[in-house]
């Protein structure tokens, strides 16, 4: 897949996996989130290898991230979206989600999926809605999968 990059002043969004600061992403996801708390670095690396990734950078420093799991024809799952605290409130999350939604390989999809308990206001701007029929939704969820026994 073609690498895409966009720039705004000293900020860059890139889909180039080689630019990703895996240690920085791991530090944030493993320690600062509810959804990936304790994720092993090898699990993160595998998830990145099998996803379309969007790194957000200030100059060369990784300050945000998001990834897409998709078949590129019918469905996409948006996950692991974050901006580090000191860069929030600058419109960067809106720019990041916009770049994801406009990616040429993600057009014409029948369904987008996202699980969130924060920033619903952001995703609603891009057409995400609460489930109209939550009774249709099923999941097999193991929230303790990363906890060592």
XYZ file of N, CA, C and O in Angstrom:
596
model
N 0.843 -1.176 0.000
C 0.000 0.000 0.000
C 0.893 1.245 0.000
O 1.901 1.292 0.697
N 0.495 2.214 -0.754
C 1.256 3.459 -0.860
C 1.286 4.204 0.477
O 0.287 4.303 1.172
N 2.462 4.705 0.818
C 2.621 5.507 2.036
C 2.064 6.897 1.770
O 2.341 7.500 0.734
N 1.273 7.387 2.727
C 0.710 8.731 2.621
C 1.229 9.583 3.762
O 1.345 9.108 4.889
N 1.499 10.835 3.453
C 1.915 11.797 4.470
C 1.235 13.127 4.212
O 1.106 13.550 3.060
N 0.818 13.758 5.306
C 0.309 15.113 5.226
C 0.997 15.925 6.315
O 1.433 15.383 7.327
N 1.075 17.228 6.055
C 1.828 18.107 6.954
C 1.007 19.355 7.276
O 0.289 19.874 6.423
N 1.160 19.830 8.509
C 0.636 21.129 8.955
C 1.700 21.724 9.850
O 1.922 21.218 10.957
N 2.347 22.752 9.362
C 3.440 23.389 10.104
C 4.450 22.326 10.514
O 4.974 21.625 9.670
N 4.708 22.167 11.799
C 5.701 21.195 12.273
C 5.103 19.824 12.570
O 5.776 18.962 13.143
N 3.851 19.598 12.191
C 3.173 18.333 12.462
C 3.059 17.514 11.182
O 2.864 18.056 10.098
N 3.151 16.200 11.335
C 3.046 15.275 10.210
C 2.190 14.089 10.610
O 2.307 13.583 11.730
N 1.362 13.638 9.695
C 0.672 12.358 9.820
C 1.218 11.480 8.709
O 1.243 11.882 7.547
N 1.660 10.286 9.073
C 2.263 9.378 8.105
C 1.763 7.956 8.318
O 1.552 7.533 9.460
N 1.615 7.227 7.226
C 1.271 5.802 7.293
C 2.513 4.922 7.154
O 2.399 3.706 7.036
N 3.678 5.516 7.195
C 4.929 4.775 7.059
C 5.249 4.046 8.375
O 5.571 4.669 9.386
N 5.188 2.711 8.353
C 5.463 1.910 9.553
C 6.888 2.107 10.053
O 7.152 1.985 11.243
N 7.803 2.406 9.144
C 9.209 2.575 9.538
C 9.416 3.796 10.424
O 10.393 3.871 11.159
N 8.508 4.757 10.367
C 8.628 5.967 11.185
C 8.072 5.784 12.596
O 8.333 6.598 13.473
N 7.284 4.748 12.816
C 6.626 4.565 14.104
C 7.651 4.344 15.217
O 8.599 3.574 15.060
N 7.434 5.019 16.317
C 8.254 4.832 17.521
C 7.515 3.800 18.382
O 6.681 4.150 19.210
N 7.837 2.533 18.153
C 7.139 1.435 18.811
C 7.219 1.557 20.332
O 6.230 1.322 21.039
N 8.379 1.938 20.844
C 8.529 2.071 22.300
C 7.607 3.151 22.857
O 7.005 2.976 23.915
N 7.489 4.258 22.140
C 6.607 5.347 22.569
C 5.143 4.913 22.532
O 4.378 5.183 23.465
N 4.753 4.240 21.467
C 3.377 3.751 21.343
C 3.094 2.752 22.460
O 2.059 2.820 23.118
N 4.026 1.847 22.671
C 3.853 0.836 23.717
C 3.726 1.481 25.093
O 2.845 1.121 25.882
N 4.587 2.435 25.374
C 4.543 3.117 26.676
C 3.161 3.727 26.908
O 2.591 3.588 27.992
N 2.627 4.391 25.895
C 1.326 5.023 26.055
C 0.221 3.980 26.195
O -0.577 4.026 27.139
N 0.135 3.053 25.253
C -0.966 2.093 25.268
C -0.933 1.192 26.503
O -1.971 0.900 27.082
N 0.254 0.761 26.910
C 0.370 -0.161 28.039
C 0.143 0.510 29.384
O -0.270 -0.150 30.339
N 0.394 1.814 29.455
C 0.361 2.501 30.748
C -0.685 3.598 30.889
O -1.026 3.983 32.003
N -1.189 4.133 29.779
C -2.059 5.304 29.837
C -3.492 5.030 29.376
O -4.294 5.953 29.321
N -3.789 3.788 28.994
C -5.130 3.491 28.477
C -5.806 2.391 29.280
O -5.139 1.565 29.900
N -7.125 2.388 29.219
C -7.893 1.291 29.802
C -7.947 0.102 28.839
O -7.960 -1.041 29.258
N -8.009 0.386 27.548
C -8.258 -0.663 26.566
C -7.037 -1.529 26.267
O -7.191 -2.653 25.802
N -5.820 -1.037 26.478
C -4.614 -1.813 26.179
C -3.679 -1.901 27.369
O -2.494 -2.194 27.201
N -4.195 -1.648 28.537
C -3.365 -1.644 29.733
C -2.583 -2.954 29.851
O -3.170 -4.028 29.833
N -1.261 -2.843 29.918
C -0.402 -4.007 30.074
C -0.112 -4.781 28.805
O 0.475 -5.860 28.869
N -0.480 -4.258 27.644
C -0.252 -4.992 26.401
C 1.240 -5.316 26.243
O 2.089 -4.432 26.370
N 1.580 -6.570 25.984
C 2.984 -6.914 25.751
C 3.489 -6.277 24.455
O 2.734 -6.145 23.479
N 4.742 -5.906 24.443
C 5.279 -5.220 23.258
C 5.219 -6.101 22.017
O 4.962 -5.608 20.917
N 5.399 -7.406 22.152
C 5.324 -8.287 20.977
C 3.907 -8.364 20.419
O 3.724 -8.475 19.209
N 2.912 -8.278 21.288
C 1.518 -8.236 20.834
C 1.268 -6.934 20.073
O 0.636 -6.934 19.011
N 1.776 -5.831 20.603
C 1.639 -4.547 19.918
C 2.309 -4.584 18.550
O 1.727 -4.161 17.554
N 3.530 -5.103 18.500
C 4.253 -5.181 17.219
C 3.459 -5.983 16.189
O 3.373 -5.590 15.022
N 2.892 -7.096 16.612
C 2.101 -7.930 15.696
C 0.856 -7.185 15.227
O 0.486 -7.254 14.054
N 0.211 -6.439 16.143
C -0.986 -5.685 15.756
C -0.641 -4.597 14.743
O -1.394 -4.357 13.798
N 0.497 -3.959 14.938
C 0.939 -2.912 14.001
C 1.284 -3.519 12.647
O 0.935 -2.966 11.595
N 1.944 -4.659 12.664
C 2.323 -5.312 11.410
C 1.105 -5.664 10.564
O 1.161 -5.651 9.339
N -0.016 -5.941 11.213
C -1.211 -6.389 10.505
C -2.292 -5.313 10.405
O -3.471 -5.636 10.239
N -1.898 -4.060 10.499
C -2.850 -2.946 10.449
C -2.345 -1.841 9.526
O -1.164 -1.787 9.184
N -3.247 -0.962 9.166
C -2.894 0.296 8.517
C -2.731 1.302 9.647
O -3.680 1.573 10.378
N -1.526 1.829 9.810
C -1.177 2.670 10.951
C -1.020 4.125 10.544
O -0.512 4.423 9.465
N -1.422 4.999 11.457
C -1.309 6.433 11.257
C -0.523 6.998 12.428
O -1.026 7.042 13.546
N 0.716 7.384 12.176
C 1.524 8.026 13.200
C 1.375 9.531 13.094
O 1.341 10.089 11.992
N 1.274 10.192 14.234
C 1.211 11.648 14.296
C 2.477 12.126 14.977
O 2.822 11.639 16.059
N 3.165 13.076 14.346
C 4.476 13.519 14.812
C 4.540 15.034 14.934
O 3.973 15.746 14.109
N 5.238 15.483 15.943
C 5.642 16.884 16.043
C 7.135 16.876 15.765
O 7.908 16.292 16.513
N 7.506 17.514 14.656
C 8.864 17.391 14.134
C 9.118 15.892 13.972
O 8.424 15.258 13.198
N 10.030 15.291 14.689
C 10.252 13.846 14.546
C 9.782 13.049 15.755
O 10.031 11.853 15.842
N 9.094 13.692 16.677
C 8.643 13.031 17.899
C 7.232 12.484 17.714
O 6.325 13.218 17.317
N 7.032 11.208 18.024
C 5.703 10.612 17.943
C 4.843 11.157 19.072
O 5.196 11.047 20.245
N 3.698 11.761 18.705
C 2.799 12.340 19.708
C 1.389 11.767 19.619
O 0.539 12.090 20.440
N 1.146 10.928 18.629
C -0.177 10.343 18.477
C -0.130 9.140 17.565
O 0.876 8.880 16.891
N -1.240 8.427 17.565
C -1.284 7.171 16.825
C -2.739 6.756 16.639
O -3.606 7.099 17.445
N -2.994 6.003 15.600
C -4.266 5.318 15.383
C -3.990 4.198 14.397
O -3.039 4.269 13.614
N -4.832 3.179 14.451
C -4.673 2.107 13.482
C -6.021 1.607 13.011
O -7.026 1.742 13.694
N -5.992 1.042 11.810
C -7.183 0.512 11.162
C -6.957 -0.969 10.871
O -5.916 -1.345 10.344
N -7.962 -1.756 11.226
C -8.013 -3.156 10.821
C -9.125 -3.230 9.783
O -10.258 -2.816 10.063
N -8.802 -3.730 8.587
C -9.796 -3.689 7.513
C -9.539 -4.742 6.449
O -8.404 -5.194 6.265
N -10.605 -5.079 5.719
C -10.458 -5.872 4.499
C -10.387 -4.954 3.272
O -10.256 -5.417 2.159
N -10.505 -3.641 3.498
C -10.406 -2.598 2.476
C -11.497 -2.674 1.409
O -11.386 -2.074 0.352
N -12.562 -3.393 1.707
C -13.662 -3.433 0.756
C -15.031 -3.319 1.413
O -15.943 -2.769 0.812
N -15.165 -3.822 2.655
C -16.476 -3.788 3.290
C -16.481 -3.212 4.701
O -17.487 -2.652 5.118
N -15.383 -3.341 5.445
C -15.421 -2.994 6.857
C -14.065 -2.495 7.347
O -13.022 -2.895 6.832
N -14.114 -1.614 8.351
C -12.888 -1.122 8.995
C -13.161 -0.924 10.477
O -14.233 -0.457 10.863
N -12.186 -1.286 11.282
C -12.233 -1.059 12.718
C -11.177 -0.011 13.050
O -10.002 -0.164 12.692
N -11.595 1.043 13.712
C -10.698 2.117 14.131
C -10.331 1.891 15.589
O -11.214 1.769 16.439
N -9.049 1.816 15.883
C -8.639 1.556 17.252
C -7.336 2.221 17.635
O -6.611 2.750 16.791
N -7.053 2.152 18.929
C -5.803 2.638 19.519
C -5.526 4.105 19.212
O -4.374 4.513 19.043
N -6.568 4.898 19.140
C -6.427 6.326 18.829
C -5.989 7.081 20.086
O -6.612 6.961 21.134
N -4.916 7.850 19.951
C -4.504 8.710 21.065
C -3.648 9.869 20.583
O -3.012 9.807 19.538
N -3.668 10.920 21.388
C -2.763 12.073 21.278
C -2.197 12.248 22.683
O -2.968 12.269 23.648
N -0.887 12.390 22.823
C -0.348 12.558 24.173
C -0.821 13.880 24.752
O -1.076 14.845 24.028
N -0.951 13.888 26.069
C -1.640 14.953 26.805
C -1.189 16.362 26.428
O -2.003 17.246 26.204
N 0.099 16.591 26.345
C 0.572 17.962 26.116
C 0.269 18.514 24.726
O 0.440 19.703 24.475
N -0.236 17.665 23.817
C -0.578 18.131 22.472
C -2.087 18.134 22.218
O -2.528 18.421 21.103
N -2.875 17.825 23.217
C -4.336 17.831 23.058
C -4.845 19.273 23.041
O -4.197 20.178 23.524
N -6.020 19.443 22.465
C -6.637 20.765 22.416
C -6.129 21.635 21.283
O -6.390 22.835 21.252
N -5.422 21.054 20.327
C -4.866 21.799 19.189
C -5.506 21.398 17.854
O -5.025 21.767 16.802
N -6.577 20.601 17.928
C -7.240 20.151 16.702
C -6.554 18.978 16.027
O -6.931 18.593 14.915
N -5.569 18.384 16.680
C -4.804 17.301 16.060
C -5.608 16.008 15.938
O -5.480 15.286 14.953
N -6.451 15.714 16.930
C -7.252 14.493 16.848
C -8.254 14.585 15.691
O -8.457 13.614 14.963
N -8.835 15.756 15.506
C -9.771 15.953 14.388
C -9.035 15.784 13.057
O -9.545 15.141 12.131
N -7.841 16.335 12.965
C -7.042 16.198 11.744
C -6.687 14.730 11.508
O -6.802 14.225 10.387
N -6.282 14.025 12.556
C -5.912 12.615 12.435
C -7.097 11.782 11.949
O -6.968 11.009 10.993
N -8.252 11.940 12.573
C -9.431 11.168 12.164
C -9.841 11.535 10.741
O -10.205 10.669 9.947
N -9.752 12.797 10.385
C -10.074 13.220 9.024
C -9.159 12.536 8.007
O -9.627 12.064 6.966
N -7.866 12.475 8.297
C -6.919 11.814 7.379
C -7.246 10.329 7.236
O -7.143 9.768 6.150
N -7.634 9.704 8.334
C -8.018 8.296 8.284
C -9.260 8.123 7.418
O -9.300 7.282 6.515
N -10.276 8.930 7.680
C -11.542 8.795 6.955
C -11.404 9.104 5.460
O -12.182 8.605 4.659
N -10.412 9.906 5.097
C -10.209 10.259 3.690
C -9.189 9.377 2.987
O -8.933 9.558 1.795
N -8.608 8.415 3.691
C -7.606 7.551 3.064
C -8.237 6.833 1.870
O -9.329 6.270 1.978
N -7.584 6.843 0.706
C -8.202 6.277 -0.504
C -8.548 4.791 -0.398
O -9.494 4.342 -1.035
N -7.821 4.026 0.388
C -8.101 2.599 0.513
C -9.250 2.299 1.475
O -9.631 1.143 1.646
N -9.798 3.333 2.094
C -10.879 3.155 3.063
C -12.183 3.795 2.596
O -13.059 4.096 3.394
N -12.307 3.987 1.299
C -13.510 4.605 0.744
C -14.504 3.529 0.313
O -14.112 2.443 -0.092
N -15.786 3.850 0.418
C -16.840 2.953 -0.054
C -17.098 1.761 0.859
O -17.724 0.794 0.428
N -16.623 1.836 2.086
C -16.839 0.733 3.019
C -18.289 0.724 3.501
O -18.895 1.777 3.697
N -18.808 -0.439 3.730
C -20.176 -0.579 4.222
C -20.276 -0.240 5.704
O -21.274 0.316 6.159
N -19.235 -0.550 6.464
C -19.316 -0.360 7.902
C -17.966 0.030 8.495
O -16.933 -0.504 8.126
N -18.032 0.976 9.410
C -16.908 1.368 10.260
C -17.279 1.001 11.692
O -18.426 1.220 12.103
N -16.333 0.483 12.441
C -16.568 0.103 13.835
C -15.554 0.810 14.721
O -14.383 0.964 14.345
N -16.004 1.170 15.900
C -15.147 1.841 16.877
C -15.730 1.570 18.249
O -16.948 1.575 18.420
N -14.869 1.288 19.204
C -15.290 1.141 20.596
C -14.622 2.249 21.383
O -13.398 2.396 21.319
N -15.409 3.048 22.105
C -14.829 4.157 22.862
C -15.688 4.501 24.068
O -16.896 4.326 24.038
N -15.025 4.977 25.091
C -15.747 5.558 26.221
C -15.260 6.983 26.471
O -15.560 7.580 27.485
N -14.489 7.505 25.525
C -14.019 8.893 25.588
C -14.127 9.514 24.197
O -14.118 8.810 23.193
N -14.228 10.797 24.144
C -14.193 11.579 22.891
C -15.296 11.206 21.903
O -15.100 11.306 20.703
N -16.449 10.806 22.424
C -17.562 10.511 21.518
C -17.873 11.709 20.632
O -18.232 11.556 19.470
N -17.722 12.916 21.180
C -17.975 14.153 20.434
C -17.118 14.217 19.163
O -17.575 14.695 18.136
N -15.885 13.710 19.234
C -14.993 13.731 18.076
C -15.514 12.792 16.992
O -15.659 13.181 15.830
N -15.803 11.582 17.357
C -16.207 10.580 16.371
C -17.568 10.895 15.768
O -17.799 10.594 14.591
N -18.447 11.522 16.537
C -19.750 11.905 15.999
C -19.603 12.903 14.853
O -20.400 12.898 13.919
N -18.564 13.732 14.897
C -18.312 14.694 13.809
C -18.024 13.988 12.487
O -18.146 14.580 11.422
N -17.620 12.709 12.564
C -17.276 11.950 11.374
C -18.321 10.887 11.040
O -18.058 9.966 10.281
N -19.510 11.049 11.618
C -20.626 10.186 11.267
C -20.794 8.953 12.135
O -21.711 8.155 11.903
N -19.940 8.748 13.123
C -20.130 7.615 14.019
C -21.332 7.876 14.914
O -21.549 8.999 15.355
N -22.104 6.824 15.171
C -23.298 6.926 15.997
C -23.320 5.767 16.983
O -22.685 4.741 16.761
N -24.103 5.941 18.041
C -24.328 4.827 18.947
C -25.078 3.741 18.183
O -25.800 4.022 17.222
N -24.911 2.507 18.616
C -25.557 1.394 17.930
C -27.073 1.547 17.943
O -27.676 1.694 19.013
N -27.718 1.508 16.773
C -29.174 1.635 16.748
C -29.852 0.384 17.312
O -30.962 0.455 17.802
N -29.173 -0.747 17.224
C -29.706 -2.006 17.735
C -28.620 -2.734 18.518
O -28.064 -3.728 18.054
N -28.312 -2.255 19.717
C -27.240 -2.900 20.480
C -27.525 -4.367 20.771
O -26.601 -5.142 20.983
N -28.794 -4.759 20.710
C -29.126 -6.161 20.949
C -28.598 -7.081 19.838
O -28.515 -8.294 20.015
N -28.218 -6.512 18.695
C -27.634 -7.303 17.608
C -26.135 -7.524 17.808
O -25.550 -8.396 17.201
N -25.540 -6.690 18.605
C -24.092 -6.710 18.800
C -23.706 -7.839 19.744
O -24.298 -8.012 20.814
N -22.713 -8.609 19.357
C -22.200 -9.673 20.211
C -20.685 -9.540 20.260
O -20.064 -9.048 19.315
N -20.113 -9.981 21.338
C -18.666 -9.965 21.430
C -18.191 -11.075 22.348
O -18.932 -11.568 23.195
N -16.950 -11.436 22.145
C -16.231 -12.316 23.057
C -15.065 -11.480 23.536
O -14.173 -11.148 22.754
N -15.100 -11.077 24.780
C -14.157 -10.082 25.288
C -13.417 -10.632 26.495
O -14.041 -11.150 27.414
N -12.109 -10.511 26.493
C -11.290 -10.924 27.626
C -10.484 -9.718 28.080
O -9.364 -9.495 27.619
N -11.003 -8.906 28.992
C -10.309 -7.687 29.415
C -9.015 -7.960 30.197
O -8.208 -7.059 30.358
N -8.817 -9.195 30.629
C -7.622 -9.522 31.414
C -6.563 -10.276 30.609
O -5.644 -10.852 31.187
N -6.692 -10.268 29.307
C -5.788 -11.049 28.463
C -4.315 -10.668 28.645
O -3.442 -11.505 28.512
N -4.017 -9.428 28.996
C -2.620 -8.990 29.143
C -2.092 -9.110 30.559
O -0.934 -8.817 30.820
N -2.945 -9.550 31.483
C -2.512 -9.676 32.879
C -1.831 -11.036 33.054
O -2.413 -12.073 32.750
N -0.605 -10.976 33.537
C 0.136 -12.217 33.783
C -0.399 -12.887 35.030
O -0.668 -12.243 36.034
N -0.547 -14.175 34.934
C -1.091 -14.942 36.057
C 0.019 -15.544 36.885
O 1.082 -15.781 36.514
